[in-house]
C-alpha cells in the first residue's frame, strides 16, 4: 500500500445534461470532440451506481487531439436519482440505452472509443458485442467476464486475509449486519489490499465513496452490500459466450493485486479476437490512480496505435 502527492484532475472544457427518457444524464467533456483529430474516448464508470469521480484522472488522456468524455450513469452523481425504483428497473439494457443516447446527443456515434472500468468494462463489453458501427477501440479495465469468476476470485482473496478479519466478515454476513462497525473495518481492510492501495484514497476516489454511501440505490439492487458479497440482480451475469462477437481492437488491463483477478479477465483475452492484456504490477483495482502515469502511457499508446 502506498501514499503519494495527488495530482490535480484536468478541468473539463464544459459540462451538460443529456435528456434520456424522462431523466437526465450529466456529462463532462475534456477537450472538444468536434475539433479533435482522434476519436473521442468515452469513459464508463463502475459500480453499478458509483460516480465518474474516481475515474476522473483518465481525463489526463485529453488533449487538442482527443476529447475525453465522462458521465454519471442514471441513478447516481449529478444525473437523475431514482431512489424509489426497485431492482426490476435497473438493468443492463437500461444502461446500454443510456450510453447509446449520450453518443447520439453528443454527435459522436459515428466514431468513438470506449474505456470501461469494473462494472463499466462489463457494460462496455455488452455494448461492443452488439457491434456498433462507430466503435473504434475498446479498453476493458479491471472487469470480470462473469460474476461466477468474480465470486470465486473474491473468495480466494478473502481466504488470504488474517483469520480475525475473515471471521468478522463471515459472522456479520450471516447476520445481515453489513453496517456493523466491525464489518465495515474488515471490509476496509479488503479494499485497501484489493480495491485501491493508495491510502488514504485520493480526493476524487473519496468523492465517489461518499456519494455511494449517501445513495446506494443502484449498487444495492444490482450488486449487493459491497465488492465481495454479490447478492444483487447481477450475481449470475456472464458475457463469456458472446465475446467472440467483439470486432474492434481491444486492450484488457488489471492489477497484480486486483479484485478482478487474472481468472476474471482471462476470458476477455482468450475470446476476443486479437485482444491484448496488460497487468500493472503495483496496482489493485484502480491502476488509473495507483500507477497513474504508467496507466496513461499504456492506454494512450493503445489508443494512438
PDB file of C-alpha atoms in Angstrom:
ATOM      1  CA  UNK A   1       0.000   0.000   0.000  1.00  0.00           C
ATOM      2  CA  UNK A   2       1.358   3.386  -0.986  1.00  0.00           C
ATOM      3  CA  UNK A   3       0.923   7.090  -0.410  1.00  0.00           C
ATOM      4  CA  UNK A   4       1.853   9.960  -2.680  1.00  0.00           C
ATOM      5  CA  UNK A   5       1.023  13.515  -3.627  1.00  0.00           C
ATOM      6  CA  UNK A   6      -2.234  13.726  -5.519  1.00  0.00           C
ATOM      7  CA  UNK A   7      -2.032  15.333  -8.948  1.00  0.00           C
ATOM      8  CA  UNK A   8      -4.960  17.575  -9.878  1.00  0.00           C
ATOM      9  CA  UNK A   9      -7.696  16.373 -12.219  1.00  0.00           C
ATOM     10  CA  UNK A  10      -7.804  18.248 -15.554  1.00  0.00           C
ATOM     11  CA  UNK A  11     -10.673  20.714 -15.724  1.00  0.00           C
ATOM     12  CA  UNK A  12     -13.444  19.978 -18.217  1.00  0.00           C
ATOM     13  CA  UNK A  13     -13.978  22.227 -21.210  1.00  0.00           C
ATOM     14  CA  UNK A  14     -17.689  22.057 -20.444  1.00  0.00           C
ATOM     15  CA  UNK A  15     -20.368  20.031 -18.701  1.00  0.00           C
ATOM     16  CA  UNK A  16     -24.008  19.414 -19.549  1.00  0.00           C
ATOM     17  CA  UNK A  17     -27.052  17.200 -19.238  1.00  0.00           C
ATOM     18  CA  UNK A  18     -28.389  14.939 -21.969  1.00  0.00           C
ATOM     19  CA  UNK A  19     -32.148  14.222 -21.912  1.00  0.00           C
ATOM     20  CA  UNK A  20     -32.753  10.481 -21.589  1.00  0.00           C
ATOM     21  CA  UNK A  21     -36.339   9.226 -21.482  1.00  0.00           C
ATOM     22  CA  UNK A  22     -37.882  11.244 -18.638  1.00  0.00           C
ATOM     23  CA  UNK A  23     -34.491  11.745 -16.996  1.00  0.00           C
ATOM     24  CA  UNK A  24     -31.138  13.456 -17.498  1.00  0.00           C
ATOM     25  CA  UNK A  25     -27.586  12.145 -17.853  1.00  0.00           C
ATOM     26  CA  UNK A  26     -24.900  14.523 -16.562  1.00  0.00           C
ATOM     27  CA  UNK A  27     -21.615  14.589 -18.503  1.00  0.00           C
ATOM     28  CA  UNK A  28     -18.298  16.412 -18.621  1.00  0.00           C
ATOM     29  CA  UNK A  29     -16.027  16.840 -21.632  1.00  0.00           C
ATOM     30  CA  UNK A  30     -12.268  17.420 -21.578  1.00  0.00           C
ATOM     31  CA  UNK A  31     -11.287  18.846 -24.966  1.00  0.00           C
ATOM     32  CA  UNK A  32     -13.568  19.432 -27.945  1.00  0.00           C
ATOM     33  CA  UNK A  33     -14.877  16.326 -29.762  1.00  0.00           C
ATOM     34  CA  UNK A  34     -15.948  18.420 -32.747  1.00  0.00           C
ATOM     35  CA  UNK A  35     -12.405  19.702 -33.396  1.00  0.00           C
ATOM     36  CA  UNK A  36     -10.081  16.907 -32.217  1.00  0.00           C
ATOM     37  CA  UNK A  37      -8.381  14.784 -34.849  1.00  0.00           C
ATOM     38  CA  UNK A  38      -8.719  11.497 -32.948  1.00  0.00           C
ATOM     39  CA  UNK A  39     -11.857   9.628 -31.907  1.00  0.00           C
ATOM     40  CA  UNK A  40     -13.210  10.828 -28.546  1.00  0.00           C
ATOM     41  CA  UNK A  41     -12.798   8.488 -25.577  1.00  0.00           C
ATOM     42  CA  UNK A  42     -15.951   7.741 -23.582  1.00  0.00           C
ATOM     43  CA  UNK A  43     -15.284   6.550 -20.015  1.00  0.00           C
ATOM     44  CA  UNK A  44     -17.780   4.237 -18.303  1.00  0.00           C
ATOM     45  CA  UNK A  45     -17.505   4.196 -14.513  1.00  0.00           C
ATOM     46  CA  UNK A  46     -18.090   1.238 -12.247  1.00  0.00           C
ATOM     47  CA  UNK A  47     -20.475   0.217  -9.546  1.00  0.00           C
ATOM     48  CA  UNK A  48     -23.088  -0.206 -10.796  1.00  0.00           C
ATOM     49  CA  UNK A  49     -24.072   3.005  -9.059  1.00  0.00           C
ATOM     50  CA  UNK A  50     -20.746   4.717  -8.421  1.00  0.00           C
ATOM     51  CA  UNK A  51     -19.950   8.128  -9.934  1.00  0.00           C
ATOM     52  CA  UNK A  52     -17.474   9.320 -12.540  1.00  0.00           C
ATOM     53  CA  UNK A  53     -15.235  10.983  -9.946  1.00  0.00           C
ATOM     54  CA  UNK A  54     -12.959   8.065  -9.103  1.00  0.00           C
ATOM     55  CA  UNK A  55     -12.060   7.585 -12.799  1.00  0.00           C
ATOM     56  CA  UNK A  56     -11.788  11.324 -13.472  1.00  0.00           C
ATOM     57  CA  UNK A  57      -7.986  11.079 -13.735  1.00  0.00           C
ATOM     58  CA  UNK A  58      -8.466   9.417 -17.123  1.00  0.00           C
ATOM     59  CA  UNK A  59      -9.102  12.958 -18.346  1.00  0.00           C
ATOM     60  CA  UNK A  60      -5.275  13.064 -18.435  1.00  0.00           C
ATOM     61  CA  UNK A  61      -5.664  11.463 -21.877  1.00  0.00           C
ATOM     62  CA  UNK A  62      -7.498  14.533 -23.143  1.00  0.00           C
ATOM     63  CA  UNK A  63      -5.627  16.856 -25.497  1.00  0.00           C
ATOM     64  CA  UNK A  64      -6.247  19.060 -28.529  1.00  0.00           C
ATOM     65  CA  UNK A  65      -6.075  15.775 -30.449  1.00  0.00           C
ATOM     66  CA  UNK A  66      -8.528  13.787 -28.296  1.00  0.00           C
ATOM     67  CA  UNK A  67     -11.600  14.634 -26.221  1.00  0.00           C
ATOM     68  CA  UNK A  68     -12.386  12.561 -23.128  1.00  0.00           C
ATOM     69  CA  UNK A  69     -15.991  12.231 -22.006  1.00  0.00           C
ATOM     70  CA  UNK A  70     -17.068  11.178 -18.525  1.00  0.00           C
ATOM     71  CA  UNK A  71     -20.651  10.854 -17.344  1.00  0.00           C
ATOM     72  CA  UNK A  72     -22.626   9.835 -14.294  1.00  0.00           C
ATOM     73  CA  UNK A  73     -24.851   6.902 -15.113  1.00  0.00           C
ATOM     74  CA  UNK A  74     -28.530   7.185 -14.302  1.00  0.00           C
ATOM     75  CA  UNK A  75     -29.283   6.913 -10.599  1.00  0.00           C
ATOM     76  CA  UNK A  76     -26.037   8.395  -9.301  1.00  0.00           C
ATOM     77  CA  UNK A  77     -23.920  11.530  -9.106  1.00  0.00           C
ATOM     78  CA  UNK A  78     -25.365  14.551 -10.877  1.00  0.00           C
ATOM     79  CA  UNK A  79     -27.630  12.502 -13.131  1.00  0.00           C
ATOM     80  CA  UNK A  80     -31.269  11.890 -12.198  1.00  0.00           C
ATOM     81  CA  UNK A  81     -31.624   9.977  -8.930  1.00  0.00           C
ATOM     82  CA  UNK A  82     -34.388   7.416  -8.607  1.00  0.00           C
ATOM     83  CA  UNK A  83     -34.270   6.106  -5.059  1.00  0.00           C
ATOM     84  CA  UNK A  84     -37.808   4.724  -5.216  1.00  0.00           C
ATOM     85  CA  UNK A  85     -37.167   2.483  -8.245  1.00  0.00           C
ATOM     86  CA  UNK A  86     -36.798  -1.213  -7.477  1.00  0.00           C
ATOM     87  CA  UNK A  87     -34.426  -3.853  -8.847  1.00  0.00           C
ATOM     88  CA  UNK A  88     -36.567  -4.589 -11.907  1.00  0.00           C
ATOM     89  CA  UNK A  89     -35.843  -1.063 -13.216  1.00  0.00           C
ATOM     90  CA  UNK A  90     -32.046  -1.293 -13.035  1.00  0.00           C
ATOM     91  CA  UNK A  91     -30.984  -3.481 -15.946  1.00  0.00           C
ATOM     92  CA  UNK A  92     -28.051  -3.818 -18.320  1.00  0.00           C
ATOM     93  CA  UNK A  93     -30.384  -2.787 -21.150  1.00  0.00           C
ATOM     94  CA  UNK A  94     -31.230   0.463 -19.365  1.00  0.00           C
ATOM     95  CA  UNK A  95     -27.571   1.477 -19.186  1.00  0.00           C
ATOM     96  CA  UNK A  96     -26.889   0.380 -22.763  1.00  0.00           C
ATOM     97  CA  UNK A  97     -29.753   2.605 -23.916  1.00  0.00           C
ATOM     98  CA  UNK A  98     -28.387   5.483 -21.853  1.00  0.00           C
ATOM     99  CA  UNK A  99     -24.938   5.108 -23.441  1.00  0.00           C
ATOM    100  CA  UNK A 100     -26.395   4.993 -26.962  1.00  0.00           C
ATOM    101  CA  UNK A 101     -28.466   8.081 -26.183  1.00  0.00           C
ATOM    102  CA  UNK A 102     -25.419  10.005 -24.951  1.00  0.00           C
ATOM    103  CA  UNK A 103     -23.390   9.099 -28.050  1.00  0.00           C
ATOM    104  CA  UNK A 104     -26.166  10.436 -30.270  1.00  0.00           C
ATOM    105  CA  UNK A 105     -26.697  13.540 -28.144  1.00  0.00           C
ATOM    106  CA  UNK A 106     -23.002  14.466 -28.304  1.00  0.00           C
ATOM    107  CA  UNK A 107     -22.968  13.692 -32.038  1.00  0.00           C
ATOM    108  CA  UNK A 108     -20.096  11.216 -31.749  1.00  0.00           C
ATOM    109  CA  UNK A 109     -21.935   7.957 -32.519  1.00  0.00           C
ATOM    110  CA  UNK A 110     -20.151   7.632 -35.872  1.00  0.00           C
ATOM    111  CA  UNK A 111     -16.650   7.425 -34.318  1.00  0.00           C
ATOM    112  CA  UNK A 112     -15.589   6.918 -30.701  1.00  0.00           C
ATOM    113  CA  UNK A 113     -13.506   4.757 -28.366  1.00  0.00           C
ATOM    114  CA  UNK A 114     -14.761   3.298 -25.079  1.00  0.00           C
ATOM    115  CA  UNK A 115     -12.951   2.640 -21.794  1.00  0.00           C
ATOM    116  CA  UNK A 116     -14.969   0.841 -19.151  1.00  0.00           C
ATOM    117  CA  UNK A 117     -13.687   0.297 -15.610  1.00  0.00           C
ATOM    118  CA  UNK A 118     -15.016  -2.545 -13.398  1.00  0.00           C
ATOM    119  CA  UNK A 119     -18.809  -2.639 -13.988  1.00  0.00           C
ATOM    120  CA  UNK A 120     -18.114  -0.067 -16.691  1.00  0.00           C
ATOM    121  CA  UNK A 121     -15.997  -2.672 -18.502  1.00  0.00           C
ATOM    122  CA  UNK A 122     -18.845  -5.161 -18.283  1.00  0.00           C
ATOM    123  CA  UNK A 123     -21.141  -2.523 -19.781  1.00  0.00           C
ATOM    124  CA  UNK A 124     -18.542  -1.707 -22.444  1.00  0.00           C
ATOM    125  CA  UNK A 125     -18.345  -5.376 -23.402  1.00  0.00           C
ATOM    126  CA  UNK A 126     -22.141  -5.583 -23.640  1.00  0.00           C
ATOM    127  CA  UNK A 127     -22.006  -2.534 -25.915  1.00  0.00           C
ATOM    128  CA  UNK A 128     -19.218  -3.980 -28.060  1.00  0.00           C
ATOM    129  CA  UNK A 129     -20.804  -7.386 -28.692  1.00  0.00           C
ATOM    130  CA  UNK A 130     -23.625  -5.545 -30.453  1.00  0.00           C
ATOM    131  CA  UNK A 131     -21.034  -4.362 -32.966  1.00  0.00           C
ATOM    132  CA  UNK A 132     -21.982  -0.667 -33.076  1.00  0.00           C
ATOM    133  CA  UNK A 133     -20.691   0.828 -36.306  1.00  0.00           C
ATOM    134  CA  UNK A 134     -18.970   3.807 -34.668  1.00  0.00           C
ATOM    135  CA  UNK A 135     -16.921   1.941 -32.068  1.00  0.00           C
ATOM    136  CA  UNK A 136     -13.226   2.054 -32.984  1.00  0.00           C
ATOM    137  CA  UNK A 137     -11.310   0.765 -29.920  1.00  0.00           C
ATOM    138  CA  UNK A 138     -12.240  -0.872 -26.622  1.00  0.00           C
ATOM    139  CA  UNK A 139     -10.474  -0.875 -23.243  1.00  0.00           C
ATOM    140  CA  UNK A 140     -11.821  -3.254 -20.603  1.00  0.00           C
ATOM    141  CA  UNK A 141     -10.263  -2.283 -17.291  1.00  0.00           C
ATOM    142  CA  UNK A 142     -10.425  -4.351 -14.100  1.00  0.00           C
ATOM    143  CA  UNK A 143     -13.614  -6.151 -15.126  1.00  0.00           C
ATOM    144  CA  UNK A 144     -14.904  -9.707 -14.780  1.00  0.00           C
ATOM    145  CA  UNK A 145     -16.349 -11.522 -17.781  1.00  0.00           C
ATOM    146  CA  UNK A 146     -18.650 -13.432 -15.441  1.00  0.00           C
ATOM    147  CA  UNK A 147     -19.812 -12.894 -11.886  1.00  0.00           C
ATOM    148  CA  UNK A 148     -19.096 -16.551 -11.125  1.00  0.00           C
ATOM    149  CA  UNK A 149     -15.402 -15.831 -11.749  1.00  0.00           C
ATOM    150  CA  UNK A 150     -15.661 -12.628  -9.699  1.00  0.00           C
ATOM    151  CA  UNK A 151     -17.147 -14.545  -6.777  1.00  0.00           C
ATOM    152  CA  UNK A 152     -14.506 -17.258  -6.949  1.00  0.00           C
ATOM    153  CA  UNK A 153     -11.785 -14.617  -7.045  1.00  0.00           C
ATOM    154  CA  UNK A 154     -13.255 -12.773  -4.075  1.00  0.00           C
ATOM    155  CA  UNK A 155     -13.391 -15.992  -2.067  1.00  0.00           C
ATOM    156  CA  UNK A 156      -9.749 -16.733  -2.817  1.00  0.00           C
ATOM    157  CA  UNK A 157      -8.690 -13.214  -1.811  1.00  0.00           C
ATOM    158  CA  UNK A 158     -10.760 -13.374   1.374  1.00  0.00           C
ATOM    159  CA  UNK A 159      -9.056 -16.638   2.280  1.00  0.00           C
ATOM    160  CA  UNK A 160      -5.750 -14.731   2.321  1.00  0.00           C
ATOM    161  CA  UNK A 161      -6.990 -12.234   4.922  1.00  0.00           C
ATOM    162  CA  UNK A 162      -5.989 -12.594   8.583  1.00  0.00           C
ATOM    163  CA  UNK A 163      -8.224 -15.037  10.460  1.00  0.00           C
ATOM    164  CA  UNK A 164      -9.891 -12.423  12.649  1.00  0.00           C
ATOM    165  CA  UNK A 165     -10.874 -10.344   9.617  1.00  0.00           C
ATOM    166  CA  UNK A 166     -12.296 -13.350   7.761  1.00  0.00           C
ATOM    167  CA  UNK A 167     -14.289 -14.355  10.816  1.00  0.00           C
ATOM    168  CA  UNK A 168     -15.680 -10.845  11.236  1.00  0.00           C
ATOM    169  CA  UNK A 169     -16.867 -10.818   7.625  1.00  0.00           C
ATOM    170  CA  UNK A 170     -18.483 -14.242   7.918  1.00  0.00           C
ATOM    171  CA  UNK A 171     -20.129 -13.509  11.254  1.00  0.00           C
ATOM    172  CA  UNK A 172     -21.787 -10.271  10.192  1.00  0.00           C
ATOM    173  CA  UNK A 173     -22.754 -11.526   6.722  1.00  0.00           C
ATOM    174  CA  UNK A 174     -24.576 -14.423   8.353  1.00  0.00           C
ATOM    175  CA  UNK A 175     -26.488 -11.897  10.464  1.00  0.00           C
ATOM    176  CA  UNK A 176     -27.026  -9.455   7.588  1.00  0.00           C
ATOM    177  CA  UNK A 177     -25.293  -6.798   9.712  1.00  0.00           C
ATOM    178  CA  UNK A 178     -23.424  -5.053   6.907  1.00  0.00           C
ATOM    179  CA  UNK A 179     -23.338  -1.699   8.728  1.00  0.00           C
ATOM    180  CA  UNK A 180     -21.783  -3.074  11.915  1.00  0.00           C
ATOM    181  CA  UNK A 181     -18.540  -1.185  12.692  1.00  0.00           C
ATOM    182  CA  UNK A 182     -16.569  -4.427  12.913  1.00  0.00           C
ATOM    183  CA  UNK A 183     -17.820  -5.496   9.488  1.00  0.00           C
ATOM    184  CA  UNK A 184     -17.021  -2.094   7.993  1.00  0.00           C
ATOM    185  CA  UNK A 185     -13.497  -2.254   9.405  1.00  0.00           C
ATOM    186  CA  UNK A 186     -12.930  -5.709   7.903  1.00  0.00           C
ATOM    187  CA  UNK A 187     -14.364  -4.510   4.601  1.00  0.00           C
ATOM    188  CA  UNK A 188     -11.948  -1.564   4.622  1.00  0.00           C
ATOM    189  CA  UNK A 189      -9.013  -3.952   5.056  1.00  0.00           C
ATOM    190  CA  UNK A 190     -10.059  -5.878   1.936  1.00  0.00           C
ATOM    191  CA  UNK A 191     -10.487  -2.627  -0.003  1.00  0.00           C
ATOM    192  CA  UNK A 192      -7.028  -1.358   0.998  1.00  0.00           C
ATOM    193  CA  UNK A 193      -5.493  -4.555  -0.348  1.00  0.00           C
ATOM    194  CA  UNK A 194      -7.554  -5.168  -3.470  1.00  0.00           C
ATOM    195  CA  UNK A 195      -9.520  -2.027  -4.480  1.00  0.00           C
ATOM    196  CA  UNK A 196      -7.200   0.951  -4.029  1.00  0.00           C
ATOM    197  CA  UNK A 197      -3.771   0.583  -2.461  1.00  0.00           C
ATOM    198  CA  UNK A 198      -3.202   4.338  -2.318  1.00  0.00           C
ATOM    199  CA  UNK A 199      -4.139   5.086   1.291  1.00  0.00           C
ATOM    200  CA  UNK A 200      -5.684   7.431   2.155  1.00  0.00           C
ATOM    201  CA  UNK A 201      -7.583   7.374  -1.118  1.00  0.00           C
ATOM    202  CA  UNK A 202      -7.159  10.362  -3.455  1.00  0.00           C
ATOM    203  CA  UNK A 203      -9.828  13.085  -3.180  1.00  0.00           C
ATOM    204  CA  UNK A 204     -11.611  12.026  -6.372  1.00  0.00           C
ATOM    205  CA  UNK A 205     -11.934   8.452  -5.083  1.00  0.00           C
ATOM    206  CA  UNK A 206     -13.220   9.728  -1.758  1.00  0.00           C
ATOM    207  CA  UNK A 207     -15.878  11.750  -3.581  1.00  0.00           C
ATOM    208  CA  UNK A 208     -17.210   8.568  -5.161  1.00  0.00           C
ATOM    209  CA  UNK A 209     -17.034   6.758  -1.808  1.00  0.00           C
ATOM    210  CA  UNK A 210     -19.085   9.487  -0.158  1.00  0.00           C
ATOM    211  CA  UNK A 211     -21.617   9.556  -2.993  1.00  0.00           C
ATOM    212  CA  UNK A 212     -22.087   5.802  -2.779  1.00  0.00           C
ATOM    213  CA  UNK A 213     -22.519   5.945   0.991  1.00  0.00           C
ATOM    214  CA  UNK A 214     -25.140   8.674   0.552  1.00  0.00           C
ATOM    215  CA  UNK A 215     -27.127   6.831  -2.133  1.00  0.00           C
ATOM    216  CA  UNK A 216     -26.502   3.137  -2.812  1.00  0.00           C
ATOM    217  CA  UNK A 217     -29.781   2.512  -4.624  1.00  0.00           C
ATOM    218  CA  UNK A 218     -28.327   1.153  -7.860  1.00  0.00           C
ATOM    219  CA  UNK A 219     -25.372  -0.564  -6.208  1.00  0.00           C
ATOM    220  CA  UNK A 220     -27.544  -2.294  -3.649  1.00  0.00           C
ATOM    221  CA  UNK A 221     -30.051  -3.590  -6.182  1.00  0.00           C
ATOM    222  CA  UNK A 222     -27.598  -4.739  -8.852  1.00  0.00           C
ATOM    223  CA  UNK A 223     -24.519  -5.696  -6.831  1.00  0.00           C
ATOM    224  CA  UNK A 224     -25.143  -6.015  -3.108  1.00  0.00           C
ATOM    225  CA  UNK A 225     -23.662  -4.600   0.096  1.00  0.00           C
ATOM    226  CA  UNK A 226     -20.038  -4.499  -1.082  1.00  0.00           C
ATOM    227  CA  UNK A 227     -17.488  -5.629  -3.662  1.00  0.00           C
ATOM    228  CA  UNK A 228     -17.043  -9.185  -2.422  1.00  0.00           C
ATOM    229  CA  UNK A 229     -20.565 -10.176  -1.294  1.00  0.00           C
ATOM    230  CA  UNK A 230     -22.586 -10.018  -4.517  1.00  0.00           C
ATOM    231  CA  UNK A 231     -26.248 -10.876  -3.941  1.00  0.00           C
ATOM    232  CA  UNK A 232     -27.923  -8.398  -6.335  1.00  0.00           C
ATOM    233  CA  UNK A 233     -29.513  -8.889  -9.738  1.00  0.00           C
ATOM    234  CA  UNK A 234     -26.108  -9.134 -11.479  1.00  0.00           C
ATOM    235  CA  UNK A 235     -24.974 -12.158  -9.463  1.00  0.00           C
ATOM    236  CA  UNK A 236     -25.439 -14.582 -12.377  1.00  0.00           C
ATOM    237  CA  UNK A 237     -24.290 -12.267 -15.190  1.00  0.00           C
ATOM    238  CA  UNK A 238     -21.864 -13.543 -17.834  1.00  0.00           C
ATOM    239  CA  UNK A 239     -20.752 -12.451 -21.279  1.00  0.00           C
ATOM    240  CA  UNK A 240     -18.170 -15.172 -21.923  1.00  0.00           C
ATOM    241  CA  UNK A 241     -20.161 -16.947 -24.643  1.00  0.00           C
ATOM    242  CA  UNK A 242     -20.659 -13.701 -26.601  1.00  0.00           C
ATOM    243  CA  UNK A 243     -17.166 -12.220 -26.532  1.00  0.00           C
ATOM    244  CA  UNK A 244     -16.219 -13.665 -29.913  1.00  0.00           C
ATOM    245  CA  UNK A 245     -18.583 -11.065 -31.416  1.00  0.00           C
ATOM    246  CA  UNK A 246     -16.305  -8.160 -30.469  1.00  0.00           C
ATOM    247  CA  UNK A 247     -14.691  -6.979 -33.699  1.00  0.00           C
ATOM    248  CA  UNK A 248     -12.567  -3.978 -32.679  1.00  0.00           C
ATOM    249  CA  UNK A 249      -9.009  -3.734 -31.255  1.00  0.00           C
ATOM    250  CA  UNK A 250      -9.268  -4.447 -27.536  1.00  0.00           C
ATOM    251  CA  UNK A 251      -6.977  -3.838 -24.571  1.00  0.00           C
ATOM    252  CA  UNK A 252      -7.660  -5.670 -21.305  1.00  0.00           C
ATOM    253  CA  UNK A 253      -5.998  -4.448 -18.105  1.00  0.00           C
ATOM    254  CA  UNK A 254      -5.931  -5.382 -14.453  1.00  0.00           C
ATOM    255  CA  UNK A 255      -3.642  -5.019 -11.450  1.00  0.00           C
ATOM    256  CA  UNK A 256      -1.462  -7.616  -9.781  1.00  0.00           C
ATOM    257  CA  UNK A 257      -3.481  -7.283  -6.546  1.00  0.00           C
ATOM    258  CA  UNK A 258      -6.803  -6.646  -8.288  1.00  0.00           C
ATOM    259  CA  UNK A 259     -10.129  -7.974  -7.022  1.00  0.00           C
ATOM    260  CA  UNK A 260     -10.639  -8.521 -10.765  1.00  0.00           C
ATOM    261  CA  UNK A 261      -8.205 -11.427 -10.653  1.00  0.00           C
ATOM    262  CA  UNK A 262      -6.414 -12.915 -13.635  1.00  0.00           C
ATOM    263  CA  UNK A 263      -9.086 -15.612 -13.888  1.00  0.00           C
ATOM    264  CA  UNK A 264     -11.732 -12.861 -14.035  1.00  0.00           C
ATOM    265  CA  UNK A 265     -10.200 -11.054 -17.005  1.00  0.00           C
ATOM    266  CA  UNK A 266      -8.723 -14.031 -18.872  1.00  0.00           C
ATOM    267  CA  UNK A 267     -11.945 -14.832 -20.802  1.00  0.00           C
ATOM    268  CA  UNK A 268     -11.764 -11.418 -22.460  1.00  0.00           C
ATOM    269  CA  UNK A 269      -8.238 -12.127 -23.657  1.00  0.00           C
ATOM    270  CA  UNK A 270      -8.986 -15.667 -24.795  1.00  0.00           C
ATOM    271  CA  UNK A 271     -12.306 -14.979 -26.532  1.00  0.00           C
ATOM    272  CA  UNK A 272     -11.963 -11.517 -28.097  1.00  0.00           C
ATOM    273  CA  UNK A 273     -10.002 -11.897 -31.332  1.00  0.00           C
ATOM    274  CA  UNK A 274      -6.606 -10.227 -31.063  1.00  0.00           C
ATOM    275  CA  UNK A 275      -7.170  -8.837 -27.562  1.00  0.00           C
ATOM    276  CA  UNK A 276      -4.083  -7.596 -25.685  1.00  0.00           C
ATOM    277  CA  UNK A 277      -3.570  -7.893 -21.905  1.00  0.00           C
ATOM    278  CA  UNK A 278      -1.527  -5.580 -19.692  1.00  0.00           C
ATOM    279  CA  UNK A 279      -1.131  -6.090 -15.949  1.00  0.00           C
ATOM    280  CA  UNK A 280       0.007  -3.252 -13.675  1.00  0.00           C
ATOM    281  CA  UNK A 281       2.481  -4.719 -11.212  1.00  0.00           C
ATOM    282  CA  UNK A 282       1.966  -2.217  -8.373  1.00  0.00           C
ATOM    283  CA  UNK A 283      -1.815  -1.857  -8.576  1.00  0.00           C
ATOM    284  CA  UNK A 284      -5.035  -3.431  -7.460  1.00  0.00           C
ATOM    285  CA  UNK A 285      -8.436  -2.364  -8.845  1.00  0.00           C
ATOM    286  CA  UNK A 286      -7.567   1.248  -9.701  1.00  0.00           C
ATOM    287  CA  UNK A 287      -4.297   1.410 -11.667  1.00  0.00           C
ATOM    288  CA  UNK A 288      -5.501   4.721 -13.156  1.00  0.00           C
ATOM    289  CA  UNK A 289      -4.914   6.037  -9.607  1.00  0.00           C
ATOM    290  CA  UNK A 290      -2.270   3.672  -8.265  1.00  0.00           C
ATOM    291  CA  UNK A 291       0.075   3.921 -11.276  1.00  0.00           C
ATOM    292  CA  UNK A 292      -1.416   6.965 -12.940  1.00  0.00           C
ATOM    293  CA  UNK A 293       1.454   7.991 -15.219  1.00  0.00           C
ATOM    294  CA  UNK A 294       2.150   4.445 -16.403  1.00  0.00           C
ATOM    295  CA  UNK A 295      -1.551   3.801 -16.951  1.00  0.00           C
ATOM    296  CA  UNK A 296      -1.943   6.873 -19.152  1.00  0.00           C
ATOM    297  CA  UNK A 297       1.105   5.872 -21.185  1.00  0.00           C
ATOM    298  CA  UNK A 298      -0.107   2.288 -21.739  1.00  0.00           C
ATOM    299  CA  UNK A 299      -3.690   3.261 -22.588  1.00  0.00           C
ATOM    300  CA  UNK A 300      -2.599   6.281 -24.635  1.00  0.00           C
ATOM    301  CA  UNK A 301      -0.244   4.163 -26.755  1.00  0.00           C
ATOM    302  CA  UNK A 302      -3.038   1.681 -27.421  1.00  0.00           C
ATOM    303  CA  UNK A 303      -5.430   4.442 -28.471  1.00  0.00           C
ATOM    304  CA  UNK A 304      -2.803   6.034 -30.709  1.00  0.00           C
ATOM    305  CA  UNK A 305      -1.714   2.801 -32.397  1.00  0.00           C
TER     306      UNK A 305
END
